[in-house]
Coordinates of C-alpha atoms in Angstrom, one line a residue:
M1 CA 116.7 59.8 176.3
P2 CA 119.6 59.4 173.9
L3 CA 122.0 56.5 174.2
E4 CA 125.0 57.2 176.4
R5 CA 127.0 54.0 175.9
L6 CA 127.2 51.4 173.1
T7 CA 129.0 48.1 173.0
I8 CA 130.2 47.0 169.6
I9 CA 131.2 43.4 169.0
S10 CA 133.2 41.9 166.2
R11 CA 135.5 38.9 165.5
T12 CA 138.9 39.0 167.1
S13 CA 141.0 39.4 163.9
A14 CA 142.8 42.7 163.2
L15 CA 140.7 43.3 160.1
A16 CA 137.4 42.7 162.0
R17 CA 138.5 45.1 164.8
I18 CA 139.4 47.7 162.2
Q19 CA 136.0 47.3 160.6
A20 CA 134.3 47.8 164.0
R21 CA 136.3 50.9 164.6
L22 CA 135.2 52.3 161.2
V23 CA 131.6 51.9 162.2
G24 CA 132.3 53.4 165.5
E25 CA 133.8 56.5 163.9
N26 CA 130.7 57.0 161.8
I27 CA 128.6 56.8 165.0
V28 CA 130.7 59.2 167.0
E29 CA 130.7 61.7 164.0
K30 CA 127.0 62.0 164.4
F31 CA 126.7 61.3 168.2
P32 CA 130.0 62.8 169.6
K33 CA 128.9 62.3 173.3
I34 CA 128.3 58.6 173.0
D35 CA 130.7 56.3 174.9
L36 CA 131.8 53.3 172.7
H37 CA 133.0 50.0 174.0
Y38 CA 134.6 47.4 171.7
V39 CA 134.5 43.7 172.5
T40 CA 135.5 40.7 170.4
K41 CA 134.7 37.0 170.1
T42 CA 136.4 34.0 168.4
T43 CA 133.9 32.2 166.1
N44 CA 133.6 28.7 164.9
G45 CA 135.0 29.7 161.5
D46 CA 138.0 31.2 163.2
V47 CA 138.8 28.0 165.1
D48 CA 138.4 25.5 162.3
L49 CA 141.1 26.5 159.8
E50 CA 141.3 23.2 158.0
T51 CA 137.8 22.7 156.5
P52 CA 137.2 24.7 153.3
L53 CA 134.4 27.2 153.8
S54 CA 132.4 25.7 150.9
S55 CA 132.5 22.3 152.7
M56 CA 131.4 23.5 156.1
A57 CA 128.0 22.0 157.1
N58 CA 126.8 25.1 159.0
I59 CA 126.1 28.5 157.4
G60 CA 127.1 31.7 159.2
V61 CA 130.3 30.1 160.7
F62 CA 131.7 33.6 161.2
T63 CA 128.5 35.3 162.3
N64 CA 126.3 33.0 164.4
D65 CA 128.6 33.1 167.5
I66 CA 128.6 36.9 167.3
R67 CA 124.9 37.1 166.9
S68 CA 124.5 35.0 170.1
E69 CA 126.2 37.8 172.0
L70 CA 123.6 40.2 170.8
I71 CA 120.7 37.9 171.8
S72 CA 122.2 37.4 175.3
G73 CA 122.6 41.1 175.8
N74 CA 126.4 41.2 175.9
A75 CA 126.6 43.6 173.1
D76 CA 124.4 46.3 171.4
L77 CA 125.4 45.9 167.8
A78 CA 127.6 43.6 165.8
V79 CA 129.8 44.5 162.8
H80 CA 130.2 41.8 160.1
S81 CA 131.8 41.5 156.7
W82 CA 128.5 41.5 154.9
K83 CA 129.6 38.7 152.5
D84 CA 130.0 36.4 155.5
L85 CA 126.3 36.6 156.4
P86 CA 123.9 33.8 155.2
T87 CA 121.2 35.0 152.7
E88 CA 118.5 33.9 155.2
M89 CA 118.7 35.8 158.5
D90 CA 117.5 35.0 162.0
P91 CA 114.3 37.1 162.5
I92 CA 115.4 38.0 166.1
T93 CA 118.0 40.4 164.7
E94 CA 118.2 42.7 161.7
I95 CA 120.8 44.3 159.6
S96 CA 119.9 47.9 160.3
G97 CA 122.5 49.7 158.2
T98 CA 125.9 50.0 156.7
I99 CA 128.6 52.5 156.0
E100 CA 130.5 53.5 152.8
R101 CA 131.6 50.4 150.9
A102 CA 135.2 49.5 150.3
D103 CA 136.5 48.2 146.9
L104 CA 134.5 45.2 145.6
R105 CA 137.3 43.7 143.6
D106 CA 139.7 40.8 144.3
V107 CA 143.5 40.9 144.1
L108 CA 145.9 38.4 142.6
L109 CA 149.3 38.3 144.4
Y110 CA 151.8 36.4 142.3
K111 CA 155.3 35.5 143.6
K112 CA 158.0 37.0 141.4
K113 CA 160.0 33.8 141.6
S114 CA 157.1 31.9 140.0
I115 CA 156.8 34.1 136.9
G116 CA 157.1 32.0 133.8
K117 CA 156.0 28.7 135.4
K118 CA 153.9 26.4 133.1
I119 CA 151.9 24.8 136.0
V120 CA 150.5 27.5 138.4
S121 CA 149.0 26.8 141.8
V122 CA 146.6 29.4 143.2
S123 CA 145.6 29.6 146.9
S124 CA 141.9 30.4 147.3
S125 CA 139.0 28.7 149.0
S126 CA 136.4 30.3 146.8
P127 CA 134.6 28.2 144.2
R128 CA 133.5 31.5 142.6
R129 CA 137.1 32.6 142.1
Q130 CA 138.1 29.2 140.7
R131 CA 135.2 29.1 138.3
N132 CA 135.6 32.6 136.9
L133 CA 139.3 33.1 137.0
T134 CA 140.9 29.9 135.7
S135 CA 140.4 30.8 132.0
F136 CA 140.9 34.5 132.5
L137 CA 144.3 34.2 134.2
K138 CA 145.5 32.1 131.3
K139 CA 144.8 35.1 129.0
V140 CA 146.3 37.9 131.2
L141 CA 149.4 36.3 132.7
P142 CA 152.2 37.5 130.5
F143 CA 153.6 34.0 129.9
N144 CA 152.1 30.7 128.6
T145 CA 150.6 28.3 131.2
D146 CA 149.6 24.7 130.7
E147 CA 147.6 24.4 133.9
I148 CA 146.2 26.6 136.6
S149 CA 145.0 24.8 139.8
F150 CA 143.3 26.1 142.9
S151 CA 143.8 24.8 146.5
P152 CA 142.0 26.0 149.7
I153 CA 143.6 28.3 152.2
R154 CA 142.1 29.3 155.5
G155 CA 142.6 31.9 158.2
N156 CA 142.3 35.6 158.7
I157 CA 144.0 37.9 156.2
F158 CA 147.3 38.0 158.1
T159 CA 147.3 34.2 158.4
R160 CA 146.6 33.6 154.8
I161 CA 149.3 36.0 153.6
K162 CA 151.8 34.5 156.0
K163 CA 150.9 30.9 154.9
F164 CA 151.2 31.9 151.2
L165 CA 154.6 33.5 151.6
E166 CA 155.9 30.4 153.4
S167 CA 154.2 27.9 151.0
D168 CA 155.0 26.5 147.6
S169 CA 151.9 28.1 146.1
D170 CA 152.5 30.5 143.3
A171 CA 149.6 32.9 143.8
L172 CA 147.0 34.1 146.3
I173 CA 143.7 35.7 145.7
I174 CA 142.2 37.9 148.4
A175 CA 139.6 40.6 148.7
K176 CA 141.1 44.1 147.9
A177 CA 138.9 45.6 150.7
A178 CA 140.9 43.6 153.3
L179 CA 144.3 44.9 152.0
D180 CA 143.0 48.4 151.7
R181 CA 141.6 48.5 155.3
L182 CA 144.8 47.1 156.8
Q183 CA 146.6 50.1 155.3
L184 CA 144.3 52.7 156.6
E185 CA 145.5 55.3 159.1
Q186 CA 142.9 54.1 161.6
A187 CA 144.5 50.6 161.4
R188 CA 147.9 51.6 162.7
D189 CA 147.2 51.0 166.4
I190 CA 145.4 47.7 165.7
F191 CA 147.4 46.1 162.8
Q192 CA 151.0 46.4 163.9
N193 CA 152.6 43.9 161.5
H194 CA 153.4 46.4 158.7
T195 CA 156.5 44.5 157.9
L196 CA 154.1 41.9 156.4
I197 CA 152.9 44.4 153.9
E198 CA 156.5 45.4 153.0
S199 CA 157.5 41.8 152.6
L200 CA 154.4 41.2 150.4
L201 CA 155.3 44.2 148.2
N202 CA 158.8 43.0 147.7
S203 CA 157.9 39.4 147.0
V204 CA 155.0 39.6 144.5
N205 CA 153.6 41.1 141.4
W206 CA 150.0 42.0 141.7
M207 CA 146.8 42.4 139.6
I208 CA 143.5 44.0 140.6
L209 CA 141.0 41.7 139.0
P210 CA 138.1 43.3 137.0
L211 CA 134.5 42.8 138.0
S212 CA 133.5 42.1 134.4
Q213 CA 135.6 38.9 134.5
N214 CA 135.4 38.2 138.2
P215 CA 132.4 39.7 140.0
S216 CA 132.7 39.7 143.7
A217 CA 130.8 37.7 146.4
A218 CA 127.5 39.4 147.2
G219 CA 128.2 42.2 149.6
Q220 CA 132.0 42.0 149.3
G221 CA 133.6 45.2 150.7
A222 CA 130.5 46.2 152.6
L223 CA 130.0 46.0 156.4
A224 CA 126.7 44.8 157.9
I225 CA 125.6 46.4 161.2
E226 CA 123.4 44.0 163.1
C227 CA 121.3 44.6 166.2
L228 CA 118.3 43.0 168.0
H229 CA 115.1 43.7 166.3
S230 CA 113.6 44.6 169.6
N231 CA 116.3 47.1 170.5
T232 CA 114.6 50.0 168.7
K233 CA 116.9 52.7 170.0
V234 CA 120.0 51.0 168.7
C235 CA 118.4 50.1 165.4
E236 CA 117.2 53.7 164.9
L237 CA 120.7 55.0 165.7
V238 CA 122.2 52.6 163.1
R239 CA 119.7 53.6 160.5
S240 CA 120.5 57.3 161.0
I241 CA 124.2 56.8 160.1
S242 CA 123.5 54.2 157.3
N243 CA 124.6 54.7 153.7
Q244 CA 121.3 53.8 152.1
T245 CA 122.7 53.5 148.6
V246 CA 125.1 50.9 149.7
F247 CA 122.5 49.2 151.8
Q248 CA 120.1 48.9 148.9
T249 CA 122.8 47.8 146.5
V250 CA 124.0 45.0 148.7
N251 CA 120.5 43.7 149.4
A252 CA 120.0 43.7 145.6
E253 CA 123.1 41.6 145.2
R254 CA 122.1 39.2 147.9
A255 CA 118.6 38.8 146.4
V256 CA 120.3 37.7 143.1
L257 CA 122.5 35.2 144.9
S258 CA 119.6 33.9 146.9
S259 CA 117.6 33.3 143.7
Y260 CA 120.3 30.7 142.8
G261 CA 120.4 29.1 146.3
G262 CA 122.9 31.4 148.1
G263 CA 125.8 30.3 150.2
C264 CA 129.6 30.4 149.9
H265 CA 129.6 27.0 148.0
Q266 CA 128.1 28.8 145.0
K267 CA 130.3 29.4 141.9
I268 CA 128.6 32.7 141.4
G269 CA 129.8 36.3 141.5
I270 CA 127.4 39.2 141.6
S271 CA 128.5 42.9 141.7
I272 CA 126.5 46.1 141.3
T273 CA 128.5 49.3 141.0
N274 CA 126.8 52.7 141.1
F275 CA 127.9 55.7 138.9
E276 CA 126.5 59.1 138.2
H277 CA 124.6 58.0 135.1
G278 CA 123.5 54.6 136.3
S279 CA 124.6 51.2 137.7
V280 CA 126.6 48.4 136.2
T281 CA 125.7 44.8 137.1
D282 CA 128.2 42.0 136.6
L283 CA 126.9 38.4 137.1
K284 CA 129.1 35.5 136.2
G285 CA 129.5 31.9 137.3
L286 CA 127.8 28.5 137.3
T287 CA 124.6 27.5 139.1
A288 CA 124.1 24.2 141.0
E289 CA 122.0 23.1 138.0
N290 CA 125.1 23.8 135.7
K291 CA 123.5 26.8 134.1
V292 CA 126.2 29.2 132.9
L293 CA 125.8 32.8 134.0
D294 CA 127.6 35.5 132.1
N295 CA 125.8 38.9 132.0
R296 CA 126.9 42.5 132.2
Y297 CA 124.5 45.3 131.8
F298 CA 124.0 49.0 132.4
K299 CA 120.9 50.4 134.1
P300 CA 120.4 54.1 133.7
S301 CA 119.7 56.2 136.8
S302 CA 116.2 57.3 137.5
G303 CA 115.3 60.3 135.3
K304 CA 118.0 59.2 132.7
Q305 CA 116.1 56.4 131.1
R306 CA 116.9 55.5 127.5
V307 CA 114.7 57.2 125.0
N308 CA 115.6 55.9 121.5
H309 CA 113.8 56.1 118.3
L310 CA 113.1 52.8 116.7
V311 CA 115.2 51.6 113.8
G312 CA 113.2 50.9 110.6
D313 CA 116.1 49.0 108.9
K314 CA 119.3 47.4 110.2
K315 CA 121.1 49.3 107.5
S316 CA 120.4 52.5 109.5
L317 CA 122.9 51.2 112.1
F318 CA 126.4 52.4 111.7
D319 CA 128.6 49.2 111.6
K320 CA 131.8 49.1 113.6
Q321 CA 133.7 47.8 110.5
Y322 CA 133.7 51.4 109.3
F323 CA 135.8 52.7 112.3
S324 CA 139.0 51.7 110.6
K325 CA 138.2 54.2 107.7
F326 CA 138.5 57.3 109.9
F327 CA 142.2 57.3 110.8
D328 CA 145.6 55.7 110.4
R329 CA 147.6 55.4 113.6
V330 CA 151.2 56.6 113.0
P331 CA 153.9 56.1 115.6
I332 CA 155.6 59.2 116.9
T333 CA 159.3 59.3 116.6
G334 CA 161.1 59.1 119.9
A335 CA 158.1 57.7 121.8
I336 CA 159.9 54.4 122.6
E337 CA 162.9 56.2 124.0
R338 CA 160.7 58.4 126.2
I339 CA 158.8 55.3 127.5
N340 CA 162.0 53.5 128.3
L341 CA 163.2 56.4 130.5
L342 CA 160.1 56.2 132.8
K343 CA 160.7 54.7 136.2
N344 CA 158.5 54.3 139.3
R345 CA 155.5 55.7 137.5
G346 CA 152.0 54.6 136.7
L347 CA 151.3 54.2 133.0
Y348 CA 147.7 54.5 131.9
I349 CA 147.4 52.7 128.5
S350 CA 144.5 54.0 126.4
R351 CA 144.9 51.0 124.0
D352 CA 147.4 48.3 123.5
T353 CA 148.9 50.0 120.4
A354 CA 149.8 53.0 122.6
V355 CA 152.7 50.9 123.8
P356 CA 154.9 50.7 120.7
V357 CA 156.4 47.4 119.8
G358 CA 160.0 47.5 121.0
A359 CA 159.3 49.6 124.1
D360 CA 161.1 48.2 127.2
I361 CA 158.9 49.2 130.2
A362 CA 160.8 49.3 133.5
P363 CA 159.6 46.8 136.0
S364 CA 159.3 49.6 138.6
N365 CA 156.3 51.0 136.6
T366 CA 152.7 50.1 137.2
L367 CA 150.5 49.5 134.1
W368 CA 146.8 50.2 133.9
V369 CA 144.8 49.6 130.7
S370 CA 141.5 50.9 129.4
G371 CA 139.9 47.5 128.8
I372 CA 140.1 43.7 128.8
V373 CA 141.1 43.3 125.1
S374 CA 144.1 45.7 125.5
W375 CA 145.1 43.8 128.6
Q376 CA 145.1 40.4 126.8
K377 CA 147.1 41.8 123.8
L378 CA 149.8 43.3 126.1
A379 CA 150.0 40.1 128.1
A380 CA 150.5 38.2 124.8
R381 CA 153.5 40.5 124.3
G382 CA 154.9 39.5 127.7
I383 CA 153.9 42.7 129.5
W384 CA 152.6 42.5 133.1
V385 CA 149.5 44.6 133.5
N386 CA 148.3 45.5 137.0
G387 CA 144.7 46.4 136.3
T388 CA 142.1 47.9 134.0
S389 CA 139.3 50.5 133.9
D390 CA 137.2 47.6 132.6
G391 CA 135.7 49.6 129.7
L392 CA 134.2 52.2 132.1
G393 CA 136.6 55.0 131.5
E394 CA 139.6 56.4 133.5
H395 CA 137.4 58.6 135.7
H396 CA 134.9 55.9 136.7
C397 CA 137.5 53.2 137.3
K398 CA 140.6 55.1 138.2
P399 CA 144.1 53.6 137.9
E400 CA 145.8 52.9 141.2
H401 CA 148.7 51.2 142.9
L402 CA 147.8 48.5 145.4
F403 CA 150.3 49.7 148.1
K404 CA 151.3 53.3 147.6
D405 CA 150.5 56.6 145.8
I406 CA 152.3 57.2 142.5
K407 CA 152.2 59.7 139.7
W408 CA 150.3 58.6 136.5
I409 CA 151.0 59.3 132.8
K410 CA 148.5 58.5 130.1
L411 CA 149.9 57.0 126.9
S412 CA 147.6 57.8 123.9
H413 CA 147.4 59.8 120.6
D414 CA 148.6 63.4 120.3
K415 CA 145.0 64.8 120.2
S416 CA 143.9 63.1 123.4
H417 CA 143.7 65.0 126.6
T418 CA 143.4 64.4 130.3
Q419 CA 143.3 66.6 133.4
S420 CA 143.7 63.8 136.0
M421 CA 147.3 62.7 135.1
G422 CA 150.4 63.5 133.0
F423 CA 150.4 62.7 129.3
L424 CA 152.7 61.1 126.7
A425 CA 151.7 61.0 123.1
T426 CA 153.0 57.8 121.4
Y427 CA 151.1 58.0 118.1
T428 CA 149.2 60.4 116.0
L429 CA 145.9 60.0 114.2
K430 CA 146.2 60.7 110.5
P431 CA 142.8 61.3 108.8
L432 CA 142.1 59.0 105.9
F433 CA 140.1 59.7 102.8
F434 CA 136.5 58.9 103.8
D435 CA 134.1 58.0 101.0
L436 CA 131.2 56.7 103.0
D437 CA 128.1 59.0 103.3
L438 CA 127.2 59.0 107.0
R439 CA 123.9 60.6 106.3
Q440 CA 122.4 57.2 105.4
F441 CA 122.7 56.2 109.1
T442 CA 120.3 57.1 111.9
H443 CA 121.9 55.3 114.8
F444 CA 125.6 55.5 115.8
Y445 CA 127.6 53.7 118.5
W446 CA 130.9 55.5 119.0
M447 CA 134.1 53.8 120.3
S448 CA 136.2 57.0 120.4
G449 CA 135.5 60.7 120.7
S450 CA 138.1 61.3 117.9
A451 CA 136.0 59.3 115.5
F452 CA 132.8 61.2 116.5
L453 CA 134.5 64.6 116.0
R454 CA 135.9 63.5 112.6
A455 CA 132.5 62.2 111.5
L456 CA 130.9 65.5 112.6
E457 CA 133.5 67.5 110.6
L458 CA 132.6 65.5 107.5
Y459 CA 128.8 65.5 107.9
P460 CA 127.6 68.1 110.5
S461 CA 124.0 67.1 110.1
I462 CA 124.5 63.7 111.9
V463 CA 124.6 65.7 115.1
N464 CA 120.8 65.3 115.1
M465 CA 120.9 61.5 114.9
E466 CA 120.8 58.9 117.7
H467 CA 124.2 58.7 119.4
S468 CA 125.4 56.0 121.9
C469 CA 128.7 55.0 123.5
G470 CA 130.2 53.6 126.6
M471 CA 130.8 55.4 129.9
G472 CA 134.3 56.8 129.5
S473 CA 135.9 59.8 127.8
T474 CA 133.9 59.1 124.6
F475 CA 130.8 59.9 126.5
D476 CA 132.2 63.1 127.9
C477 CA 133.3 64.2 124.4
I478 CA 129.9 63.6 122.7
N479 CA 127.9 64.8 125.7
N480 CA 129.7 68.2 125.5
I481 CA 128.3 68.6 122.0
V482 CA 124.8 67.1 122.4
P483 CA 124.1 67.3 126.1
D484 CA 121.8 64.8 127.7
K485 CA 121.1 63.1 124.4
V486 CA 123.7 60.4 124.5
T487 CA 122.6 56.9 125.6
I488 CA 125.0 54.6 127.3
Y489 CA 125.6 51.0 126.3
L490 CA 128.6 49.2 127.8
T491 CA 129.6 47.6 124.4
Y492 CA 128.9 47.9 120.7
E493 CA 127.4 44.4 120.9
D494 CA 124.9 45.4 123.6
W495 CA 123.9 48.4 121.5
Y496 CA 123.6 46.4 118.2
R497 CA 121.6 43.7 119.9
E498 CA 119.2 46.3 121.3
F499 CA 118.4 47.8 117.9
S500 CA 118.7 44.9 115.5
S501 CA 116.4 42.5 117.4

């Protein structure tokens, strides 16, 4: 006999209730006749707002009290933020499933009145964020800083934002998933304080922090649906609506964290992101034994494993020093004036030089860059950048505004193209005399589709060689010419290390 009624329990915060509602919607979509009942409970972690989470003696401070309601029979299933769960679970219950994952990344909110300060205070209780972001923020804040310090902040998302706005702290770091969920249509009857979001938007500049530099907590952005192991009907129902890709990915992240000891006291970030051609794993931090972790790698999807012919001689590898021989980048007359006229738009910057020196970008615009190096170079020029595609391409890591929908324009060279946004050419590629015989190389790593097309024009026979590149538009360009023969490496260094070792 199918279940007729289901009681779902969560924490009492607005965000927790929104998350429970999202799970409920997934259940009702498949079982429209089921009667859902929502209940909440205040946990030990909600009561103690003074002790930093990393210093709390007990694990599961946000989840143990909820679990006790399952065990006592007062609820059928519990919805948790998966990152709050300890890596070792009580065998009486199980995590039976999950739903679609929200954004994994963190967000930096920086008070506009604090821009330019030499000593910056950041509110965050996470040892992971402090470890991974202190040096990175010094490179991407568009002004010089002498010191960046972190101080703990506790409370639900509403409480932390309110505390931050009323404090002397310069910046706050929070999970992007929390902000995104508070702005969902489903949240309107639960989270009523939308003036808080408006106040936040008016008071801060923001950055969406890249996973390559700041991997998330294991399971961040994912919801864990817990039920009694013995309650087979409920467990089967949850499994039937579960997103198994997310479920397996989060368990893989938690296994990595567990191998280093687990827990919110760890200074370790681990994120696994799935794409069409494979997954990207970002692991960064410091273990309890003071071992530095800094690893980013691509794992091809099943059936798309790398098949490369061995290199007999390192001289067969096309060296990146030769890329400067293909083109000269010539600024386009009038580009600065056209950029200066843009207001309330999103600007996707293909490379830092796509913003000509002398351009005066209006503060109402949002800036998104292709990679970390371009971000750092623009920051050194005093330009605030809001986020990056992290070297994964504009389609895999799309530009976005944190609070609203805006129209985007890509700034690049005149031969570039995009179907997902507007376009503004700021420079042209002028072919240079090329006196290097490319036929001597057997393996190529391409950093731009333009360079590949120019090389093919000069030496058509290299089409039969081994070609590699990253995941973005360069891959699309080459894959159109040699379908299913292009291998993906996230960086030139990864590729070179693979073939030169």
